[in-house]
Short mmCIF file of C-alpha atoms in Angstrom, two decimals:
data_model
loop_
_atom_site.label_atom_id
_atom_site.label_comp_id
_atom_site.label_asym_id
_atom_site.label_seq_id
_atom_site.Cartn_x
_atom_site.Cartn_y
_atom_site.Cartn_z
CA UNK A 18 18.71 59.10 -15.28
CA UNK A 19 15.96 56.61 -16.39
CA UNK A 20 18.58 54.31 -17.53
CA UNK A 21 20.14 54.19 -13.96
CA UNK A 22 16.97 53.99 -12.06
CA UNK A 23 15.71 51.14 -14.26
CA UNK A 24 19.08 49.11 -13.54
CA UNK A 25 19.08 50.11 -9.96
CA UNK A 26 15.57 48.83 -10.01
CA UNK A 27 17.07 45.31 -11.74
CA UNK A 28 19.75 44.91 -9.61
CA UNK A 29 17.36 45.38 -6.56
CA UNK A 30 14.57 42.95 -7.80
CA UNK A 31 17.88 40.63 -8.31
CA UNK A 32 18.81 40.65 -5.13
CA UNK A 33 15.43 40.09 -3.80
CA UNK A 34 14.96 36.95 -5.90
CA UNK A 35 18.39 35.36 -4.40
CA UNK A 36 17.50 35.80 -1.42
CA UNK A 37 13.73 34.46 -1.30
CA UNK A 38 13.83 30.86 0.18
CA UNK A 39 13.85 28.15 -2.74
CA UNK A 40 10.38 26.46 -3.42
CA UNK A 41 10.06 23.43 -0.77
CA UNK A 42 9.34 20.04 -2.70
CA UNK A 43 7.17 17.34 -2.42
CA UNK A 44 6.87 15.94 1.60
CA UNK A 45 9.35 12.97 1.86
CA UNK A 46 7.36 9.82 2.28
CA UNK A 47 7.63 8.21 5.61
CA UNK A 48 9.55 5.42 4.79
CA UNK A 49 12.77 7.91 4.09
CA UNK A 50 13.77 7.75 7.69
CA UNK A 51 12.86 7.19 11.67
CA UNK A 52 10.94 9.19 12.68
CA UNK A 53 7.10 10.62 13.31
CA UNK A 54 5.46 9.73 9.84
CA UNK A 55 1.79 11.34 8.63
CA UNK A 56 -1.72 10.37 10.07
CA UNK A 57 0.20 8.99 13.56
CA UNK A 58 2.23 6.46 12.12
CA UNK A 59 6.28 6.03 13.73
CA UNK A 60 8.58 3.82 12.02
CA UNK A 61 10.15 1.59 14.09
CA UNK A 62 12.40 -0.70 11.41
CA UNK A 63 14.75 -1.13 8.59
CA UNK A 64 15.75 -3.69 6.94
CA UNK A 65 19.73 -3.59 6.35
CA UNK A 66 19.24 -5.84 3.31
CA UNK A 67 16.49 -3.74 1.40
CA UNK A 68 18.87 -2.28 -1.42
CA UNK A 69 20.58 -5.76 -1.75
CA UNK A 70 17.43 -8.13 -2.06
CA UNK A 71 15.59 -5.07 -4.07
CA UNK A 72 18.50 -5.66 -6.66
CA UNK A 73 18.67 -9.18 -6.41
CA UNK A 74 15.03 -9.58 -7.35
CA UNK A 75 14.93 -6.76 -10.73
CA UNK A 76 18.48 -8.50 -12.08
CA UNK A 77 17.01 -11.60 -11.44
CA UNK A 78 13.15 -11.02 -13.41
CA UNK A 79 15.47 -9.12 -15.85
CA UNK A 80 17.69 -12.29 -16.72
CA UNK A 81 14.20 -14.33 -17.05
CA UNK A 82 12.66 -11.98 -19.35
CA UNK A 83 16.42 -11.93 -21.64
CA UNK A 84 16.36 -16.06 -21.52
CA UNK A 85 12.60 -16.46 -22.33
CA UNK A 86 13.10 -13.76 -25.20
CA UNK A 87 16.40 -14.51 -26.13
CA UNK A 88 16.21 -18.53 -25.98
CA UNK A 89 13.86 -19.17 -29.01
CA UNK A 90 15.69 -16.72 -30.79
CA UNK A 91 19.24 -18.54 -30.93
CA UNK A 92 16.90 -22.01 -31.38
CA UNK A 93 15.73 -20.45 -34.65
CA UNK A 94 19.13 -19.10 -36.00
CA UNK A 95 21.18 -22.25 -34.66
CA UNK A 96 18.68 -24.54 -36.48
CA UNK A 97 21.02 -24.31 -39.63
CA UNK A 98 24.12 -26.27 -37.79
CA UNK A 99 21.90 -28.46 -35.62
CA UNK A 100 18.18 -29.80 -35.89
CA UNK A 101 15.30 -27.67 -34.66
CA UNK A 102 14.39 -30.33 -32.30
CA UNK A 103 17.54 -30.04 -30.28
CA UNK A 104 17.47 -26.32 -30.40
CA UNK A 105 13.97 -26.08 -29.25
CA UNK A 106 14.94 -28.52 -26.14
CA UNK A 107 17.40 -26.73 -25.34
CA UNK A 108 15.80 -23.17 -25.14
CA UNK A 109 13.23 -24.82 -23.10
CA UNK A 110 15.21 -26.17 -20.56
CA UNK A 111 17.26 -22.22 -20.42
CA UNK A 112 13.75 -21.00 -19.74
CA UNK A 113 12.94 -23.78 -17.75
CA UNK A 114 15.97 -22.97 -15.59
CA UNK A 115 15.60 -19.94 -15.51
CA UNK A 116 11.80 -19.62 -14.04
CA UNK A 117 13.05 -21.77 -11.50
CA UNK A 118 16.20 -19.93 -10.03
CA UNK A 119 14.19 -16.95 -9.87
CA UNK A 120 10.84 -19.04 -8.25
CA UNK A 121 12.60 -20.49 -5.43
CA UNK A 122 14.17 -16.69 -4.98
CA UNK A 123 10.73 -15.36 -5.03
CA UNK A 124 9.65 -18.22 -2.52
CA UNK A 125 12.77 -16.92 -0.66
CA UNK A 126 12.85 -13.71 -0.36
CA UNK A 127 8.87 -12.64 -1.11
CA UNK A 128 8.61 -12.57 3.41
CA UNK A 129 11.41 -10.07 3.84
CA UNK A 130 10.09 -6.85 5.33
CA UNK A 131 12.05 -3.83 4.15
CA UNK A 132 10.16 -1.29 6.50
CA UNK A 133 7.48 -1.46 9.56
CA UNK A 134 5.31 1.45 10.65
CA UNK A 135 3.36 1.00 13.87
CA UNK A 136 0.73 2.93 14.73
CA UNK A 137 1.84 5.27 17.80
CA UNK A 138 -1.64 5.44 19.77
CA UNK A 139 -2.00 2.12 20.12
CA UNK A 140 0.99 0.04 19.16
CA UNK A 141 -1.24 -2.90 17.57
CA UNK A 142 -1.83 -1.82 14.08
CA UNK A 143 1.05 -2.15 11.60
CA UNK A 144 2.06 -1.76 8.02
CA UNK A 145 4.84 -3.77 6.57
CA UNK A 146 6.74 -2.91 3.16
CA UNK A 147 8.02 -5.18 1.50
CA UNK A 148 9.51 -5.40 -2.18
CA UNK A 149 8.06 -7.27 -5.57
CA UNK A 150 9.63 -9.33 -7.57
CA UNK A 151 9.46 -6.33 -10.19
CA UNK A 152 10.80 -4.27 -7.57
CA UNK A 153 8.05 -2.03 -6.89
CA UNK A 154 6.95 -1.44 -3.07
CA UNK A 155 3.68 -2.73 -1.34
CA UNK A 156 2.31 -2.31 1.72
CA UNK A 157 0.21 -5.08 4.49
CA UNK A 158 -1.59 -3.73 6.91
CA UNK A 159 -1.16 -6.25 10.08
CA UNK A 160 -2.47 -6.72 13.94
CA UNK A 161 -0.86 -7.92 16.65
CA UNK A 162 -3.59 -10.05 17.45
CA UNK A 163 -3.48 -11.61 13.96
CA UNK A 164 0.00 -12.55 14.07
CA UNK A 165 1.44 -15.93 14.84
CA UNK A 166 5.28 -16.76 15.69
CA UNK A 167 5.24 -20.18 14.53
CA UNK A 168 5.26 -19.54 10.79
CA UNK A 169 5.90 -23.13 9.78
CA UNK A 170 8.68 -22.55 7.00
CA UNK A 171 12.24 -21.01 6.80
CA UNK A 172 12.69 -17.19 5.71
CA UNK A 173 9.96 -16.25 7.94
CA UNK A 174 9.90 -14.71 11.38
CA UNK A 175 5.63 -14.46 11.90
CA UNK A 176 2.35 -15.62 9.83
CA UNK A 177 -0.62 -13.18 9.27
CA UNK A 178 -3.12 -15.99 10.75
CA UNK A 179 -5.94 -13.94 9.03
CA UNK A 180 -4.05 -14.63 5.57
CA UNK A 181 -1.62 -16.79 5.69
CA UNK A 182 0.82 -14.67 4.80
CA UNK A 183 4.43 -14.80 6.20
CA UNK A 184 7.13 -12.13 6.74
CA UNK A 185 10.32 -12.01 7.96
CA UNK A 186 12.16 -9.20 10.49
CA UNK A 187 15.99 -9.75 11.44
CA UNK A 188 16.29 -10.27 15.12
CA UNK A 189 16.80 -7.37 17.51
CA UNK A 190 17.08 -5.10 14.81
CA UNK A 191 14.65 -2.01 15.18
CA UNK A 192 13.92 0.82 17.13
CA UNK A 193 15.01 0.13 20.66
CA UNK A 194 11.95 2.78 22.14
CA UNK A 195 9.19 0.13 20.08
CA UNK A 196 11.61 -3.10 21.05
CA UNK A 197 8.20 -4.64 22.96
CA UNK A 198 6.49 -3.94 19.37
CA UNK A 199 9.17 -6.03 17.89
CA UNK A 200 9.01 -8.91 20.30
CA UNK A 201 5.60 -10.10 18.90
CA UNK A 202 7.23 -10.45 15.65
CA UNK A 203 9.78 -12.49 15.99
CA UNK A 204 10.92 -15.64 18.46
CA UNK A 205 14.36 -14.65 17.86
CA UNK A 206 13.96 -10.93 19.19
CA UNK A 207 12.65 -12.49 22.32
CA UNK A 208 15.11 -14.75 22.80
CA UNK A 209 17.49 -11.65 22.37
CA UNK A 210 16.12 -9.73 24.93
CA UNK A 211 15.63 -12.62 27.43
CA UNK A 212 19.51 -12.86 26.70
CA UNK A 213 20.26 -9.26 27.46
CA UNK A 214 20.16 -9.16 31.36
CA UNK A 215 22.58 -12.53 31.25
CA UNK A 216 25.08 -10.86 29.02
CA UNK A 217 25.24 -7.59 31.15
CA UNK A 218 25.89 -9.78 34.02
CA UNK A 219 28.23 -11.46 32.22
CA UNK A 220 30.17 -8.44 30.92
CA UNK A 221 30.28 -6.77 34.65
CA UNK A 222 31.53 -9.67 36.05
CA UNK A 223 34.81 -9.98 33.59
CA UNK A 224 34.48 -6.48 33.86
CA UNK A 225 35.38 -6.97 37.82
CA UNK A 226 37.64 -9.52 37.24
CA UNK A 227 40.27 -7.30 35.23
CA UNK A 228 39.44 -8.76 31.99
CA UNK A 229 38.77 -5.68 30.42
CA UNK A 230 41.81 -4.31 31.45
CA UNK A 231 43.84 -7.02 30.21
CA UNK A 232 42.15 -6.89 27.02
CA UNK A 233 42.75 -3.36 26.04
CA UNK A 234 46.44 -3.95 27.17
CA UNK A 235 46.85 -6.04 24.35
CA UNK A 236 44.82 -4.07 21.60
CA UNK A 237 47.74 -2.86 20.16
CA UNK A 238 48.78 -6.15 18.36
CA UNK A 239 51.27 -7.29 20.51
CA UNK A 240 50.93 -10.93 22.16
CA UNK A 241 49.29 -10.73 25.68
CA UNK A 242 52.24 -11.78 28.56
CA UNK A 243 52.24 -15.25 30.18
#
């Protein structure tokens, strides 16, 4: 009898544990996706190049830290075939190489904004991520006030005037409710939205004229009728 209470009693404490809601993890940070982040902040963009230029960056301080390692190494073991002179040139001008490829991609690709948080009382204060060249994430806290279109080189959409500092955003890319946020970022976004009235006049008009009609007609791949 005690032996079947105590496995009823198991079983029953089994059951219980199954059915208990898992532990909840850590809070996802608010750069995971859109939506209402902590303290009032909203995301309103994504870069659609973060993973590539994120990449680009690690494989390409990775391949600096392999040539600057690697180059005096070979010098050294080559130097029985060839003088040490010419080896030693020549794993200078590898490293040489190297540190400038992966300059000019830092000089690149050091503006480009990955995420933007605004914050939602008063849609002037911002925080921009963007990525190191060691891949790691960093944040910039902005104003609108402080920001000025004409950054004065390419790969940049807006200078921090306070700073100096430049960042890039692609062009009508964002969330469409914080599109006005957007527009003080970049000349391009403007120019975008000035656009979009034309093109829906545009598109109605063909629409009226039986071009749409015509089009689908010939979606199928077969050559449109003279």
């Amino acid at each position: 009898m005690l032996r079947r209470a105590a496995s009823r009693a198991c079983r029953a404490c089994t059951r219980l544990q199954s059915t208990e809601a898992p532990p909840s993890g850590p809070p996802l940070p608010p750069s995971t996706t859109y939506g209402p982040a902590a303290d009032g902040w909203q995301q309103i963009y994504h870069g659609p190049f973060e993973k590539p230029v994120r990449s680009v960056k690690m494989f390409s301080m990775s391949s600096l830290a392999i040539t600057a390692v690697g180059s005096p190494l070979l010098a050294v073991l080559a130097s029985e075939k060839m003088p040490l002179a010419a080896g030693v040139t020549l794993a200078v001008s590898a490293v040489a190489v190297s540190c400038s490829t992966t300059g000019l991609l830092a000089w690149c690709a050091k503006p480009y904004v990955t995420r933007l948080w605004v914050k939602a009382v008063d849609r002037s204060h911002l925080r921009a991520e963007r990525v190191s060249m060691f891949g790691r994430r960093y944040l910039t806290e902005l104003h609108t006030d402080d920001v000025m279109l004409s950054s004065g080189r390419p790969f940049a959409s807006f200078r921090q005037a306070s700073t100096g500092d430049v960042f890039f955003l692609h062009a009508n890319f964002g969330d469409a409710a914080y599109m006005d946020v957007l527009a003080r970022l970049s000349a391009d976004t403007q120019t975008e939205i000035a656009r979009a009235p034309i093109r829906e006049q545009v598109r109605k008009e063909l629409d009226a004229a039986g071009f749409a009609v015509k089009r689908e007609s010939t979606s199928d791949g077969e050559p449109p009728r003279a």
